[in-house]
Coordinates of C-alpha atoms and ligand atoms in Angstrom, one line a residue:
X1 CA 8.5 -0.2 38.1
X2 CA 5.9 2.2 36.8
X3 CA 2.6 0.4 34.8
X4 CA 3.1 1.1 30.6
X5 CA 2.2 4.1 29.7
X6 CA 2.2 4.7 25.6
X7 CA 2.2 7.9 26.1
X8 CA 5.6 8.0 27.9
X9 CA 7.3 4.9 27.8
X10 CA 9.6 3.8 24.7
X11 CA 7.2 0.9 22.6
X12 CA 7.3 -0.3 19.1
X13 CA 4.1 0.0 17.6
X14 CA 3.1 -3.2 15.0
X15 CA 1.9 -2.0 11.3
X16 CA -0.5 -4.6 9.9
X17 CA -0.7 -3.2 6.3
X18 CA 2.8 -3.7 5.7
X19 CA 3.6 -5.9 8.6
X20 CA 6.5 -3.4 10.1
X21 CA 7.1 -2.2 13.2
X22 CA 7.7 1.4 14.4
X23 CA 10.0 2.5 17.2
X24 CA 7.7 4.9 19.5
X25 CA 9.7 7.3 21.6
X26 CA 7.1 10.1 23.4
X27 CA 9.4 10.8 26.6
X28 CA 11.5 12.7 24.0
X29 CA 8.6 15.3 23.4
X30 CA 9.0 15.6 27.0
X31 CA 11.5 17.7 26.8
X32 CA 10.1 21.8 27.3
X33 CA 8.7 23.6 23.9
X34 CA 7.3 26.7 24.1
X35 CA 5.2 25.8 21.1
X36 CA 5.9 28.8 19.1
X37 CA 4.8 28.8 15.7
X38 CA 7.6 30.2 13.2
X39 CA 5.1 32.0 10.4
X40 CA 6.7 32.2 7.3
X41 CA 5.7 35.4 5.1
X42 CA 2.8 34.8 3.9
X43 CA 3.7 33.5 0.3
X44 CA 2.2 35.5 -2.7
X45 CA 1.7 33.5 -6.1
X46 CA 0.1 35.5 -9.5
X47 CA -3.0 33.4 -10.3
X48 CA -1.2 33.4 -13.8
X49 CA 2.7 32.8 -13.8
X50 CA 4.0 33.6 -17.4
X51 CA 7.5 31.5 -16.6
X52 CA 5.1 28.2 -15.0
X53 CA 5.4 25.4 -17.2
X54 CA 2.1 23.8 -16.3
X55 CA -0.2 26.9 -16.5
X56 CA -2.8 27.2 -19.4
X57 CA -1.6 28.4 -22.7
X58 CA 2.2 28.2 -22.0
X59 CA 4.8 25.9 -23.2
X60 CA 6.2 23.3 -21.4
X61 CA 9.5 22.6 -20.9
X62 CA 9.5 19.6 -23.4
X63 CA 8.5 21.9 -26.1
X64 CA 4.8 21.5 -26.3
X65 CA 2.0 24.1 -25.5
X66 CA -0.1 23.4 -22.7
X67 CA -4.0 24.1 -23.9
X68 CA -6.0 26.7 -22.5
X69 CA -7.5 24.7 -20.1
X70 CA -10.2 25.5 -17.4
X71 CA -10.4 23.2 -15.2
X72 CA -8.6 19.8 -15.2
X73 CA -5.5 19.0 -17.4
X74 CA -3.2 15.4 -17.8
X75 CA -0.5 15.0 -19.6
X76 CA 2.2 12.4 -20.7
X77 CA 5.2 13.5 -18.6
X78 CA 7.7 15.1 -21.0
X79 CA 11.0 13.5 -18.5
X80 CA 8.6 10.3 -17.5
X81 CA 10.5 8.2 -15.1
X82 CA 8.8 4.4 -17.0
X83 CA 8.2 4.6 -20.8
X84 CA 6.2 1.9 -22.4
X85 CA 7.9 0.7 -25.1
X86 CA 10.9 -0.4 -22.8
X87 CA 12.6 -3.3 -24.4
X88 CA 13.1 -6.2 -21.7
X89 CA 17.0 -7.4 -20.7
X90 CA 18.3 -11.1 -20.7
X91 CA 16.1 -12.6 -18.5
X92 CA 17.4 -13.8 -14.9
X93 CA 17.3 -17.0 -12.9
X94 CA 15.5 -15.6 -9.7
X95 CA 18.3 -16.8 -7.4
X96 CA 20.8 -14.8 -9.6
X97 CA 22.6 -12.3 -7.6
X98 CA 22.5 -10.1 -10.3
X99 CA 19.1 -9.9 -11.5
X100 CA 17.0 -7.7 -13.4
X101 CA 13.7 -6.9 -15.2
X102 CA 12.3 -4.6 -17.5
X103 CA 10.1 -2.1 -15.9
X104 CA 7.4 -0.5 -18.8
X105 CA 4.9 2.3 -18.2
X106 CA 3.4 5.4 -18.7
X107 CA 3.9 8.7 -16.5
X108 CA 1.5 11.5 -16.7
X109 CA 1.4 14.9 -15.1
X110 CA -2.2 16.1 -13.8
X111 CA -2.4 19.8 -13.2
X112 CA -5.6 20.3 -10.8
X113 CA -6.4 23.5 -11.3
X114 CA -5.7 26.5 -14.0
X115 CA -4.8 29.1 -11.3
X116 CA -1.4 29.0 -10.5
X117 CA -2.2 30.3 -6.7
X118 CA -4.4 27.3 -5.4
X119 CA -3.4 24.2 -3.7
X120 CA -6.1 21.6 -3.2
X121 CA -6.4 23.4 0.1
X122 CA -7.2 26.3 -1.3
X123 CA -9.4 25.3 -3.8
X124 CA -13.4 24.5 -3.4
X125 CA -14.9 21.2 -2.9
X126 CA -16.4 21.0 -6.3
X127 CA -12.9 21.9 -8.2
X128 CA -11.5 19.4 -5.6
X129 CA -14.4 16.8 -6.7
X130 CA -13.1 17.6 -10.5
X131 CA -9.4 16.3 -9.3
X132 CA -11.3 13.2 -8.0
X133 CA -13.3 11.9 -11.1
X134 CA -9.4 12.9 -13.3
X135 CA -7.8 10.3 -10.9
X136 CA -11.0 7.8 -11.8
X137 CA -10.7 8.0 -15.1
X138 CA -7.0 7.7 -15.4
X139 CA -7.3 4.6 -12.8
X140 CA -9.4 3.2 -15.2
X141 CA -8.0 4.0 -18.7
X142 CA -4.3 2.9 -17.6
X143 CA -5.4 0.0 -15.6
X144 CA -6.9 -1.1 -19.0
X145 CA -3.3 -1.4 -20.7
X146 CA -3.1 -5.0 -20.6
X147 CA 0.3 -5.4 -19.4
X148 CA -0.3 -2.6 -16.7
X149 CA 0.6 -4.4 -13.7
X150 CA -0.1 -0.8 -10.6
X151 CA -1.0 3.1 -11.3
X152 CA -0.2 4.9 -8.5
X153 CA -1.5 8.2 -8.6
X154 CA 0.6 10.8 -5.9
X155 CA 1.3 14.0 -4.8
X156 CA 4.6 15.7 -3.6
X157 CA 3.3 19.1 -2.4
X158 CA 6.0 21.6 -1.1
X159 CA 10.0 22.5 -2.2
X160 CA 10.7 20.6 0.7
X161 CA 9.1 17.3 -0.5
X162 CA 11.0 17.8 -3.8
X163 CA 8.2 19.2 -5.5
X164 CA 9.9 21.3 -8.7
X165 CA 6.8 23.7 -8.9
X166 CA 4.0 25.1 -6.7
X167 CA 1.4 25.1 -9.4
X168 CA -1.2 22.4 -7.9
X169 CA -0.5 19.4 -10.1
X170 CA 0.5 15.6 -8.6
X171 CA 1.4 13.0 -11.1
X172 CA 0.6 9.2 -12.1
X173 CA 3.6 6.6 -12.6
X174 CA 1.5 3.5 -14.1
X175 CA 4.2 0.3 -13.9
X176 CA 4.2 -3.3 -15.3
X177 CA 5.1 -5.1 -11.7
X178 CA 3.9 -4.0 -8.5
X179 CA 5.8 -1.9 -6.5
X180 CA 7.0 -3.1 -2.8
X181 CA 4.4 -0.8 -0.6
X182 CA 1.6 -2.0 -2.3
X183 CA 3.0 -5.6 -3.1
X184 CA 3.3 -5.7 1.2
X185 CA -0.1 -4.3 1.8
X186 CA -1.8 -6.5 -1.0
X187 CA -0.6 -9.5 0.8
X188 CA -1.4 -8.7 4.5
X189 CA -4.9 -7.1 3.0
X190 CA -5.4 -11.0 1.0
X191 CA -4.3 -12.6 4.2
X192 CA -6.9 -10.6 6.5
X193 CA -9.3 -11.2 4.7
X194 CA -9.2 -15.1 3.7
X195 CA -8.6 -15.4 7.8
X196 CA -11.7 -12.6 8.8
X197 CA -13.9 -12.6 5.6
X198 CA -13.9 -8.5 6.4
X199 CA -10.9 -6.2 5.0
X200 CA -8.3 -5.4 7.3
X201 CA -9.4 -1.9 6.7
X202 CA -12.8 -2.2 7.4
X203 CA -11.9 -3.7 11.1
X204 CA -9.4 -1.4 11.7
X205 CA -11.6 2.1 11.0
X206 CA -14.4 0.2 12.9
X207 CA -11.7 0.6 16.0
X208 CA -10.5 3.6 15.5
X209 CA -13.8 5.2 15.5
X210 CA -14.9 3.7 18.8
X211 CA -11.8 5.3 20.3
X212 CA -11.7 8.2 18.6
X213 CA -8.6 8.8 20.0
X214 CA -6.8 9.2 16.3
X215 CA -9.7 10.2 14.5
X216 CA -9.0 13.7 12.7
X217 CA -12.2 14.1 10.2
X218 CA -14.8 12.0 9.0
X219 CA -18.3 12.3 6.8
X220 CA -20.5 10.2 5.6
X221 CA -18.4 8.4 3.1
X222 CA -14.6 9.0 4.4
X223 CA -12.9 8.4 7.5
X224 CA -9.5 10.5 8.0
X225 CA -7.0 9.6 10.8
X226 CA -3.3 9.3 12.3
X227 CA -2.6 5.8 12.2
X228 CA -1.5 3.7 15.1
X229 CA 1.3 3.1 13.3
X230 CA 2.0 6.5 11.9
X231 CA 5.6 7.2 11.5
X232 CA 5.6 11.1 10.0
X233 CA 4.8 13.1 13.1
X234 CA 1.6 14.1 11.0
X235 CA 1.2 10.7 9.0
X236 CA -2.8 10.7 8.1
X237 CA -4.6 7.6 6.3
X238 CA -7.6 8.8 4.6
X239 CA -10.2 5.8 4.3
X240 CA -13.0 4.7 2.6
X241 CA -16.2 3.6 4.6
X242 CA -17.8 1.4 2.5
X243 CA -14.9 -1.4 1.4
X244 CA -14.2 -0.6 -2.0
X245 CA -11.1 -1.4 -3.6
X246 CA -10.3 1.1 -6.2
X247 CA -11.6 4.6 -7.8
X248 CA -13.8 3.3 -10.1
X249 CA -15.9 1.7 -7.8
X250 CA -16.4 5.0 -5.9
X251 CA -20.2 6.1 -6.2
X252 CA -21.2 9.6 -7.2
X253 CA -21.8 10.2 -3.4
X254 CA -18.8 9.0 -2.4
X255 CA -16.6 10.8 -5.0
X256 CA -18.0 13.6 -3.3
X257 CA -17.2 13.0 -0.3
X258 CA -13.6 12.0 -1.0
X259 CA -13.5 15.8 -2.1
X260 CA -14.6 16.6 1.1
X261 CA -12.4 15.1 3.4
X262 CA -9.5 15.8 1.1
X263 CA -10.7 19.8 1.8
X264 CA -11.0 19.2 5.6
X265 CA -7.6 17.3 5.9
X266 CA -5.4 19.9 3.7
X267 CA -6.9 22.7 5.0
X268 CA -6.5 21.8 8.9
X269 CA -3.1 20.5 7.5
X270 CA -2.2 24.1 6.1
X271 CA -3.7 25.4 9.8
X272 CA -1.2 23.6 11.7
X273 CA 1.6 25.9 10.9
X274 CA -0.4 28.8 9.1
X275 CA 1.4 27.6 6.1
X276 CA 1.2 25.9 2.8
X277 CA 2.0 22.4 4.3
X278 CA 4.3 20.1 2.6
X279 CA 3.5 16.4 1.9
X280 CA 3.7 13.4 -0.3
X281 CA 0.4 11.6 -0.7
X282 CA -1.1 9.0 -2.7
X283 CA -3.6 6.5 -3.4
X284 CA -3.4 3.0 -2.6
X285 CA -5.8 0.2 -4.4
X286 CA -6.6 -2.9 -6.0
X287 CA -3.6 -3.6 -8.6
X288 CA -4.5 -4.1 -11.9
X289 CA -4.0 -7.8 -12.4
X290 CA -5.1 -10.7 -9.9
X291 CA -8.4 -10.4 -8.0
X292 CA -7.4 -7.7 -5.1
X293 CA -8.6 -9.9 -2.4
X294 CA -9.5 -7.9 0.8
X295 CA -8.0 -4.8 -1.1
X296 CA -9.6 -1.8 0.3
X297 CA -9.1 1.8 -0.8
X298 CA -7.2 4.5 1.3
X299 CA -5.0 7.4 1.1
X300 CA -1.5 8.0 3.1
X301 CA -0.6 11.5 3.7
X302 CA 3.1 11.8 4.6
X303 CA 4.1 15.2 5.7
X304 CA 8.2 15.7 6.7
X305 CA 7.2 18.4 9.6
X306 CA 7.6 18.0 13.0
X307 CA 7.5 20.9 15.2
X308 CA 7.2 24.3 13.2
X309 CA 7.1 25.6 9.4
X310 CA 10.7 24.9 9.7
X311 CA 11.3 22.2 11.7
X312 CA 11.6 19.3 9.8
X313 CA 11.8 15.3 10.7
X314 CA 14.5 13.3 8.8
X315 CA 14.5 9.4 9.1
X316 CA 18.1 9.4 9.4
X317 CA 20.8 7.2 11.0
X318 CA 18.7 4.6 13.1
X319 CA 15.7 4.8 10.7
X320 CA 17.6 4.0 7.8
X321 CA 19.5 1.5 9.4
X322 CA 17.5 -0.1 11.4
X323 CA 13.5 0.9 11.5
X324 CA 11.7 4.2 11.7
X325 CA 10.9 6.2 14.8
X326 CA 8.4 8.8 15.5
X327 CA 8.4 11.2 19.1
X328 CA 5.0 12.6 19.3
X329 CA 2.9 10.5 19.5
X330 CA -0.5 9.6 16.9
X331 CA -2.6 10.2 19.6
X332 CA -1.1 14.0 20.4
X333 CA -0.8 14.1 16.9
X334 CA -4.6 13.4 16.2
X335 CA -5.5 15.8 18.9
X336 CA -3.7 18.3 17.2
X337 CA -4.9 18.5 14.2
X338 CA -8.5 17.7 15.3
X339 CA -8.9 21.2 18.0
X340 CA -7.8 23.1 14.5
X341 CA -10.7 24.9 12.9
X342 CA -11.6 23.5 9.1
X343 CA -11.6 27.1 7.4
X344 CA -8.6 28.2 5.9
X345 CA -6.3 30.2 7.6
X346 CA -5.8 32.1 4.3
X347 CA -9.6 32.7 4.2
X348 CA -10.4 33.9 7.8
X349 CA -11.1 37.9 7.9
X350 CA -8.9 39.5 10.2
X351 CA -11.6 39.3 13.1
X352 CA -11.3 35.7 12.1
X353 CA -14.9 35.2 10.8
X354 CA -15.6 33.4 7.3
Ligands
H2U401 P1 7.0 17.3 -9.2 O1 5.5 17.1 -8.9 O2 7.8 16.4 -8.4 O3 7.4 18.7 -9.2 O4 7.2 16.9 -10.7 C1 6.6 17.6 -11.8 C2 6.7 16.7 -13.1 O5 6.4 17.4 -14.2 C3 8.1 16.0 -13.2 O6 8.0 14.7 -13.2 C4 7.2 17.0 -15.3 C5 8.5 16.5 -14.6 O7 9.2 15.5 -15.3 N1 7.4 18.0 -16.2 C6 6.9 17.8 -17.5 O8 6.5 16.8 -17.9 N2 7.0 18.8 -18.4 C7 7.6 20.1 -18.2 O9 7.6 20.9 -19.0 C8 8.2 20.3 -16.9 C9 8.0 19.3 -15.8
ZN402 ZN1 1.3 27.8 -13.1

């Protein structure tokens, strides 16, 4: 019998945020890829679509016109998913087999740019840094709502992720009760830090940058890297240096730097492939009630590619049945997107200088 090797032996990989496990399988990658790289054509957007819902001046599909805005715009979601006025049913024992609540709150659209043709990618660090202080304030303002109970502010980027349109824009859903990712990370997040008197966070970045083995960017003020416990091939976690625990308490310097690293990671994200890469990505933070003990802000990116523009992963079968499971592994996946350059494959010259 052979010593373990995690980079070819069959492990399950622990997940201390949410306290799940992750099936690891790397001997599958094993099998021979030419590493071909299927390039889609290159896709041409108008910086102005006259038939976009969410560019400036046009009307939306609810009926009202969108101002002509020139730089960041939110509105109330015209279909939103949670409204607030939502009248509560008969309540429920909680051992009731049939039980249910009433779920209020607010959903709002933010479009992150004017120009139709960007993605945060594409965009500069100080549009990017515009994005940033939106999400802050609309943190702030909805947390404010006193029976607001979690905003979680997301993006799906990409048909594939079930985004209806590629003008840049992610959205809000603001809900009276927590939802389950962040209910499990609040608790192991509480629990770490009663136990350490450090956030779980804080330990684990400390970690990961000795090894460096996952790291994919980092400055000053944000750390980004493939978890341990990734389970999207590309799976990032964007994280805060310094401990805080939501937007607001985000310093002007470290707003900017947020930008910054959201730059460097879609861009070498949209290198992978030499395409605009799909994802789903969000915030995670302090809720809005309760004292968000050992809460400590970060970012997951989850992107559904595996191998090429068109390869896609689908947690199927055993990972809906049973647990998820990832083939490359972080540590492959991290070296990937760390040897990619951090300009933008759409804005290299053909010699390939900037
Ligand atoms: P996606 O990011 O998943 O494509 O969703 C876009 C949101 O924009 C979606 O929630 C809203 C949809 O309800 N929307 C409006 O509020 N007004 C419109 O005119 C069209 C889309
Ligand atoms: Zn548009």
């Amino acid at each position: 019998m052979t010593a373990f090797d995690a980079a070819q032996h069959p492990h399950r990989r622990f997940n201390p945020l949410t306290r799940e496990w992750v099936l690891v399988s790397p001997h599958r990658t094993q099998r021979p890829w030419h590493g071909q790289v299927e390039k889609h054509a290159a896709e041409e957007r108008p910086q102005y679509d006259p038939g976009c819902y969410l560019c400036p001046g046009n009307i939306r599909a609810g009926g009202a016109r969108n101002p002509s805005y020139s730089s960041v715009f939110v509105f109330d979601n015209d279909f939103a998913t949670l409204l607030p006025g939502t009248p509560a049913p008969v309540a429920t024992p909680p051992d009731a087999l049939f039980r249910a609540e009433a779920e209020p709150g607010i959903c709002r659209v933010v479009c992150f740019s004017p120009r139709h043709d960007l993605t945060l990618a594409e965009m500069d660090v100080e549009a990017i840094r515009a994005v940033v202080d939106c999400w802050v304030e609309q943190y702030s303002e909805l947390n404010r709502v006193p029976w607001m109970g979690y905003v979680q502010i997301f993006e799906n980027r990409g048909a594939m992720m079930g985004c209806s349109n590629p003008h840049p824009h992610g959205q809000i859903w603001a809900s009276a009760s927590v939802p389950n990712e962040v209910a499990k990370e609040s608790a192991a997040q509480g629990d770490y830090f009663r136990e350490h008197g450090r956030t779980l966070l804080a330990d684990y970045l400390a970690a990961e940058e000795k090894s460096g083995e996952r790291m994919v960017a980092a400055n000053e003020h944000f750390a980004a890297l493939v978890p341990y416990w990734a389970v999207w091939p590309f799976e990032t976690m964007v994280v805060a240096r310094r401990p805080a625990a939501a937007l607001p308490e985000l310093s002007d310097e470290e707003r900017g730097g947020l930008a910054a690293i959201l730059k460097e990671l879609t861009t070498r994200y949209d290198n992978l492939f030499e395409i605009s890469f799909p994802y789903s990505m969000g915030f995670h933070q302090r809720p809005a009630q309760g004292t968000g003990e050992g809460w400590h802000l970060h970012m997951h990116f989850h992107p559904p590619l595996l191998r090429s523009a068109t390869v896609r992963k689908f947690l199927v079968g055993y990972e809906m049945l049973a647990m998820p499971q990832r083939d490359i592994t972080p540590e492959a996946a991290a070296a990937r997107l760390r040897a990619l350059p951090s300009l933008h494959y759409r804005q290299r010259t053909p010699e390939g200088e900037p």
